[in-house]
Amino acid sequence: MKKSIFLAGMMLVSTLTFAQKKEIKKAQKANKSGDYTEAMAQLSAAESMIGTADADLKTEFYIAKGTAQLNTAGSNYEKLQMAADSFLKASEMDSANSYANEISEGTFNLKSKLINSAIKDQDAQQFEAAAKKLYTGYTISKQDTVYLYYAAGNAVNAKDYNTALTYYTKLMDLGYTGVTTEFVATNKETGEVEPFASENERSLMLKTGQFIKPETRKTASNAGEILKNATLLYQELGQEDKAIELMQKARAENPDDISLIKAEADMVYKMGDKQRYNELMNEVMQAEPDNPDTLFNLAVGSMEIGDTEKAIEFYEKALEIKPDYSAALINIAVAKLSAEEEIVKQMNELGTSAADNKKYDTLKQQRKDMYADVLPYLEKSLALQPDNVEVVRTLMNIYTQLNMDDKFKTMKTKLQELEGGQ
């Protein structure tokens, strides 16, 4: 009797398995014809007993399910995530890699849809949705760590700081730097160095004769930016001690990494330690003596600790390297004008004696000389940024002090135009 029951059970399982195979085949056929609703209906019928199927049949089931889900998901994140789960399950079941090509094709199509949809979400400032889709893209294609990097950035923009920190921490654990190899060549007509998608593409363009001087170069590392962002997130979340601990660990492992020194400088600046900030930026300057941004940041730091003379020196060096550095042009003018407060104070403290009158005239001339000194910086800045209201207003006031009436009137008119004719 027991034997009969056992045989009957075997027959039942065989019958169910046959039925599942039939339904899965119908689903596969429906997928190929683009009838994804029919495919899902057939898969739903097979799903209740899929647990009893062998690994190959389960793999086929999840590939078919992932394909149908992908093609009915549109841009809906939850549905795209379900498709990802199906392909991941198919990969788990396929221990012998018998279905590697089918799984690879499915995940590739899913990845493309996720990334394209995430880009649209970014453009629409739907940062939370973009972050989720990019992260799912990473989970189905772990070699594409760059998706995790972009997911972290979108999570920051969505103000989901805990998630962003989780992603940045994972990137650091993986040792992600974002460094890639670029294949470049010089355009003969323009003299510009241009990158190519691949070495083969560059080779083809070199053969046309339009490009010369093929070179291979590495892109900049994102390691410092990732560390900086992680420490800033810890600070934002009120975990300053963890920010310091993370920075110390990273610096100990890579003491000469300039990007990490910059990251620490940013961190201590946010914490209000301007003295330490200047020390670190001086380290950066030793490694990058011709970087105008480094010199600019040193100037800002010097101003904030009250060393105006040093700030002016750094701004001047930055402008030697980058003469059209508008922010430096404005800031050096501000730094030089900071002496006005002391001059005016001294003028107001003077009496009416002959000696005081003489001193007053001397101070008045110093003030005029100061105005004349900053004028070229502000005028050049305005040429670069003609709609900068504050620069226009400052120039108008200086022209008044220097009795430059025509220029004063020009600036007054311009200011009225910029402020809407008020």
XYZ file of C-alpha atoms in Angstrom:
422
model
C 0.000 0.000 0.000
C 2.806 2.415 0.939
C 4.550 1.586 -2.324
C 1.414 2.469 -4.279
C 1.152 5.825 -2.486
C 4.840 6.542 -3.189
C 4.425 5.730 -6.876
C 1.304 7.856 -7.037
C 3.265 10.725 -5.485
C 6.032 10.342 -8.040
C 3.480 10.386 -10.832
C 1.906 13.540 -9.371
C 5.262 15.328 -9.187
C 6.094 14.254 -12.732
C 2.720 15.503 -13.936
C 3.173 18.842 -12.153
C 6.715 19.233 -13.492
C 5.501 18.536 -17.015
C 2.762 21.129 -16.584
C 5.277 23.682 -15.284
C 7.580 23.058 -18.230
C 4.660 23.567 -20.575
C 3.668 26.844 -18.910
C 7.253 28.129 -18.835
C 7.683 27.273 -22.530
C 4.472 29.168 -23.297
C 5.799 32.119 -21.274
C 9.088 32.046 -23.181
C 7.185 31.993 -26.470
C 4.989 34.897 -25.327
C 8.082 36.900 -24.338
C 9.589 36.373 -27.778
C 6.405 37.605 -29.451
C 6.202 40.613 -27.122
C 3.047 39.440 -25.339
C 4.364 40.030 -21.833
C 0.928 39.998 -20.211
C 0.394 36.447 -21.482
C 3.900 35.529 -20.322
C 3.113 36.735 -16.788
C -0.174 34.784 -16.808
C 1.616 31.549 -17.731
C 4.320 32.162 -15.123
C 1.721 32.854 -12.428
C 0.169 29.458 -13.176
C 3.568 27.763 -12.843
C 4.787 29.706 -9.796
C 2.804 27.915 -7.064
C 4.779 24.676 -7.560
C 8.119 26.105 -8.731
C 9.685 25.118 -5.416
C 9.541 21.438 -6.441
C 11.233 22.005 -9.816
C 14.870 21.213 -10.562
C 17.513 23.951 -10.783
C 17.400 24.222 -14.584
C 13.636 24.670 -14.688
C 13.787 27.240 -11.876
C 16.468 29.111 -13.811
C 14.312 29.168 -16.954
C 11.332 30.299 -14.880
C 13.160 33.254 -13.329
C 14.735 34.317 -16.632
C 11.294 34.344 -18.263
C 9.809 36.160 -15.270
C 12.564 38.778 -15.222
C 12.146 39.376 -18.959
C 8.375 39.852 -18.655
C 8.725 42.093 -15.593
C 11.389 44.208 -17.288
C 9.259 44.800 -20.347
C 6.138 45.763 -18.399
C 7.891 47.920 -15.781
C 8.246 51.172 -17.682
C 10.128 53.523 -15.330
C 8.469 52.145 -12.181
C 11.237 51.441 -9.677
C 9.412 48.719 -7.711
C 8.718 46.749 -10.906
C 12.287 47.181 -12.137
C 13.492 45.948 -8.747
C 11.277 42.846 -9.107
C 12.881 42.169 -12.488
C 16.308 42.526 -10.870
C 15.327 40.068 -8.130
C 14.215 37.547 -10.763
C 17.467 37.744 -12.720
C 19.490 37.491 -9.509
C 17.546 34.354 -8.526
C 18.148 32.900 -11.984
C 21.870 33.519 -11.533
C 21.818 31.820 -8.112
C 20.076 28.741 -9.555
C 22.409 28.470 -12.549
C 25.420 27.056 -10.699
C 26.677 25.333 -13.861
C 26.429 28.555 -15.914
C 24.267 26.743 -18.458
C 22.124 29.846 -18.938
C 24.862 32.458 -18.568
C 24.158 34.066 -21.956
C 20.423 34.433 -21.336
C 20.970 35.843 -17.850
C 23.654 38.215 -19.127
C 21.373 39.493 -21.896
C 18.515 40.027 -19.460
C 20.606 41.863 -16.877
C 22.221 43.986 -19.598
C 18.810 45.099 -20.875
C 17.618 45.730 -17.325
C 20.759 47.683 -16.485
C 20.309 49.882 -19.568
C 16.709 50.609 -18.620
C 17.622 51.386 -15.003
C 20.433 53.766 -15.939
C 18.477 55.577 -18.668
C 15.515 55.944 -16.315
C 17.817 57.199 -13.534
C 19.242 59.854 -15.863
C 15.711 61.088 -16.610
C 14.962 61.131 -12.877
C 18.115 63.192 -12.265
C 17.120 65.682 -14.944
C 13.701 65.978 -13.281
C 15.408 66.355 -9.866
C 13.811 63.107 -8.688
C 17.002 62.230 -6.850
C 15.602 59.551 -4.544
C 14.266 57.525 -7.481
C 17.538 58.008 -9.376
C 19.569 56.792 -6.385
C 17.455 53.647 -6.024
C 17.670 52.767 -9.711
C 21.414 53.342 -9.854
C 21.930 51.198 -6.772
C 19.855 48.389 -8.292
C 21.971 48.723 -11.449
C 25.019 48.146 -9.272
C 23.501 45.104 -7.504
C 22.915 43.268 -10.793
C 26.310 44.248 -12.217
C 28.774 44.458 -9.332
C 31.695 45.245 -11.637
C 30.009 48.550 -12.508
C 30.965 50.225 -9.237
C 30.486 53.619 -10.839
C 26.715 53.150 -10.477
C 27.148 52.897 -6.709
C 29.182 56.121 -6.831
C 26.428 57.961 -8.704
C 23.771 56.432 -6.443
C 25.578 57.958 -3.457
C 25.619 61.393 -5.078
C 21.906 61.232 -5.833
C 21.155 60.102 -2.282
C 22.986 63.212 -1.035
C 20.909 65.391 -3.362
C 17.782 63.674 -2.026
C 18.993 64.531 1.512
C 18.922 60.819 2.362
C 22.191 61.148 4.243
C 22.136 57.753 5.956
C 21.760 55.950 2.635
C 24.417 58.134 1.010
C 26.817 57.384 3.860
C 26.149 53.646 3.501
C 26.989 53.839 -0.201
C 30.141 55.930 0.309
C 31.315 53.564 3.050
C 30.822 50.623 0.704
C 32.810 52.403 -2.008
C 35.692 52.943 0.416
C 35.539 49.312 1.556
C 35.743 48.244 -2.092
C 38.729 50.530 -2.674
C 36.880 52.359 -5.447
C 38.762 55.310 -6.939
C 36.979 55.861 -10.249
C 40.335 55.991 -12.039
C 39.986 54.875 -15.654
C 42.276 54.742 -18.662
C 41.607 57.346 -21.336
C 42.721 56.986 -24.932
C 43.397 60.448 -26.349
C 44.883 62.056 -29.441
C 45.439 65.595 -30.698
C 43.103 67.068 -33.301
C 45.393 68.420 -36.056
C 43.000 71.215 -37.002
C 42.199 72.571 -33.527
C 45.232 71.418 -31.560
C 42.860 70.140 -28.853
C 43.484 66.832 -27.089
C 40.333 64.705 -27.451
C 39.339 61.462 -25.688
C 37.968 58.371 -27.454
C 35.623 55.642 -26.251
C 38.185 52.916 -26.953
C 41.656 52.283 -28.287
C 40.145 50.856 -31.481
C 38.101 54.002 -32.100
C 41.208 56.124 -31.628
C 43.181 53.912 -34.031
C 40.516 54.387 -36.698
C 40.613 58.175 -36.282
C 44.415 58.219 -36.423
C 44.250 56.432 -39.780
C 42.101 59.248 -41.193
C 44.968 61.658 -40.595
C 42.752 64.030 -38.610
C 44.436 63.116 -35.323
C 48.054 62.793 -34.199
C 50.038 62.153 -31.000
C 48.133 59.217 -29.474
C 48.494 59.046 -25.695
C 47.144 57.008 -22.811
C 46.352 58.791 -19.562
C 44.623 58.111 -16.274
C 41.607 60.070 -15.075
C 41.716 61.761 -11.673
C 40.911 59.711 -8.579
C 37.596 60.195 -6.772
C 38.965 58.709 -3.533
C 39.453 62.093 -1.875
C 36.012 63.324 -2.868
C 34.400 60.142 -1.507
C 36.253 60.497 1.786
C 35.369 64.193 1.998
C 31.697 63.476 1.350
C 31.630 60.688 3.929
C 33.173 62.915 6.608
C 30.760 65.738 5.744
C 27.849 63.324 6.056
C 29.053 62.196 9.480
C 29.212 65.859 10.484
C 25.743 66.500 9.060
C 24.431 63.561 11.087
C 26.057 64.912 14.256
C 28.767 62.235 14.352
C 31.864 64.421 14.260
C 33.959 61.861 16.158
C 33.347 59.295 13.415
C 34.317 61.859 10.777
C 37.649 62.452 12.529
C 38.228 58.718 13.025
C 37.527 57.984 9.360
C 39.845 60.757 8.214
C 42.681 59.672 10.498
C 42.428 56.097 9.246
C 42.431 57.132 5.589
C 45.343 59.555 6.035
C 47.376 56.959 7.950
C 46.956 54.507 5.081
C 47.776 57.108 2.392
C 49.723 59.955 4.051
C 50.911 61.495 0.767
C 47.645 61.328 -1.159
C 46.907 64.945 -2.111
C 43.201 64.292 -2.624
C 42.961 63.031 0.972
C 44.882 66.042 2.313
C 42.364 68.269 0.527
C 39.528 66.233 2.012
C 40.929 66.691 5.519
C 41.356 70.408 4.858
C 37.684 70.645 3.894
C 36.710 68.745 7.029
C 38.664 70.905 9.491
C 37.447 74.042 7.703
C 33.852 72.951 8.311
C 34.758 72.280 11.941
C 36.091 75.829 12.269
C 39.787 74.944 12.682
C 41.116 77.560 10.250
C 44.690 77.253 11.528
C 44.827 73.518 10.736
C 43.122 74.225 7.420
C 45.911 76.588 6.384
C 48.567 74.077 7.455
C 47.002 71.391 5.285
C 46.501 73.705 2.317
C 50.160 74.674 2.535
C 50.967 70.966 2.204
C 48.787 70.868 -0.883
C 50.528 73.944 -2.300
C 53.918 72.264 -1.950
C 52.631 69.470 -4.188
C 50.616 71.745 -6.503
C 52.465 75.082 -6.596
C 50.810 76.116 -9.859
C 47.230 75.241 -8.963
C 45.258 78.532 -8.825
C 42.397 76.937 -6.873
C 44.779 75.806 -4.138
C 46.227 79.320 -3.912
C 42.718 80.792 -3.854
C 41.692 78.500 -0.983
C 44.842 79.421 0.920
C 43.973 83.088 0.455
C 40.459 82.530 1.801
C 41.853 80.663 4.798
C 44.384 83.413 5.470
C 41.659 86.062 5.420
C 39.591 84.100 7.894
C 42.419 83.935 10.430
C 43.089 87.647 9.982
C 46.251 87.464 7.859
C 45.168 89.876 5.121
C 48.688 90.456 3.836
C 49.214 86.733 3.257
C 45.784 86.450 1.633
C 46.643 89.194 -0.864
C 49.912 87.427 -1.642
C 48.083 84.167 -2.418
C 45.446 85.939 -4.535
C 48.196 87.644 -6.537
C 49.896 84.291 -7.175
C 46.595 82.753 -8.251
C 46.014 85.631 -10.683
C 49.508 85.282 -12.128
C 48.592 81.732 -13.121
C 44.953 82.431 -14.035
C 44.482 86.135 -14.871
C 40.752 85.735 -15.590
C 39.991 84.149 -12.198
C 36.949 86.286 -11.440
C 36.477 85.165 -7.824
C 40.131 85.956 -7.073
C 39.804 89.378 -8.718
C 36.832 90.211 -6.502
C 38.370 88.777 -3.346
C 41.701 90.553 -3.716
C 39.777 93.817 -4.062
C 37.805 92.988 -0.916
C 41.032 92.133 0.921
C 42.667 95.396 -0.085
C 39.525 97.393 0.770
C 39.491 95.881 4.254
C 42.095 98.506 5.202
C 39.451 101.208 4.730
C 37.841 100.631 8.119
C 41.039 101.473 9.998
C 41.711 104.504 7.787
C 38.203 105.905 8.382
C 38.511 105.219 12.107
C 41.744 107.213 12.287
C 40.231 110.052 10.269
C 37.243 110.271 12.624
C 39.492 110.407 15.694
C 41.401 113.465 14.475
C 40.836 116.933 15.819
C 41.020 120.318 14.074
C 44.639 121.281 14.731
C 47.012 121.978 11.857
C 48.833 118.706 12.559
C 45.542 116.788 12.583
C 44.439 118.438 9.362
C 47.706 117.415 7.736
C 47.280 113.869 9.031
C 43.692 113.862 7.737
C 44.854 114.836 4.242
C 47.455 112.048 4.334
C 44.830 109.466 5.331
C 42.423 110.791 2.710
C 45.096 110.301 0.044
C 45.804 106.780 1.343
C 42.126 106.011 0.947
C 42.116 107.345 -2.615
C 45.262 105.364 -3.445
C 43.582 102.241 -2.075
C 40.544 102.835 -4.315
C 42.779 103.371 -7.330
C 44.652 100.174 -6.472
C 41.544 97.950 -6.439
C 39.904 99.558 -9.471
C 41.654 97.392 -12.142
C 40.666 94.170 -10.331
C 37.010 95.134 -10.105
C 36.832 96.468 -13.661
C 38.331 93.257 -15.011
C 35.967 91.211 -12.888
C 33.007 93.155 -14.271
C 34.212 92.519 -17.823
C 34.142 88.796 -17.008
C 30.837 88.962 -15.097
C 28.913 91.969 -16.447
C 25.769 91.180 -14.424
C 27.427 91.059 -11.003
C 25.336 93.561 -9.042
C 27.708 93.842 -6.075
C 30.713 94.587 -8.280
C 28.702 97.254 -10.133
C 27.610 98.817 -6.832
C 31.180 98.818 -5.451
C 32.567 100.371 -8.629
C 29.876 103.051 -8.558
C 30.881 104.012 -5.002
C 34.590 104.032 -5.837
C 34.043 106.202 -8.925
C 32.219 108.660 -6.647
C 35.161 108.818 -4.244
C 37.612 109.289 -7.113
C 35.467 111.999 -8.765
C 35.136 109.893 -11.924
C 31.706 111.298 -12.765
C 31.181 109.787 -16.219
C 32.001 106.284 -15.019
C 29.881 106.822 -11.924
C 26.868 107.677 -14.122
C 27.489 104.625 -16.301
C 27.583 102.346 -13.272
C 24.515 103.997 -11.750
C 22.536 103.369 -14.935
C 23.793 99.802 -15.134
C 22.868 99.165 -11.501
C 19.343 100.452 -12.098
C 19.000 98.145 -15.111
C 20.238 95.129 -13.150
C 17.906 95.897 -10.264
C 14.910 96.245 -12.539
C 14.884 99.993 -12.920
C 14.377 100.655 -9.208
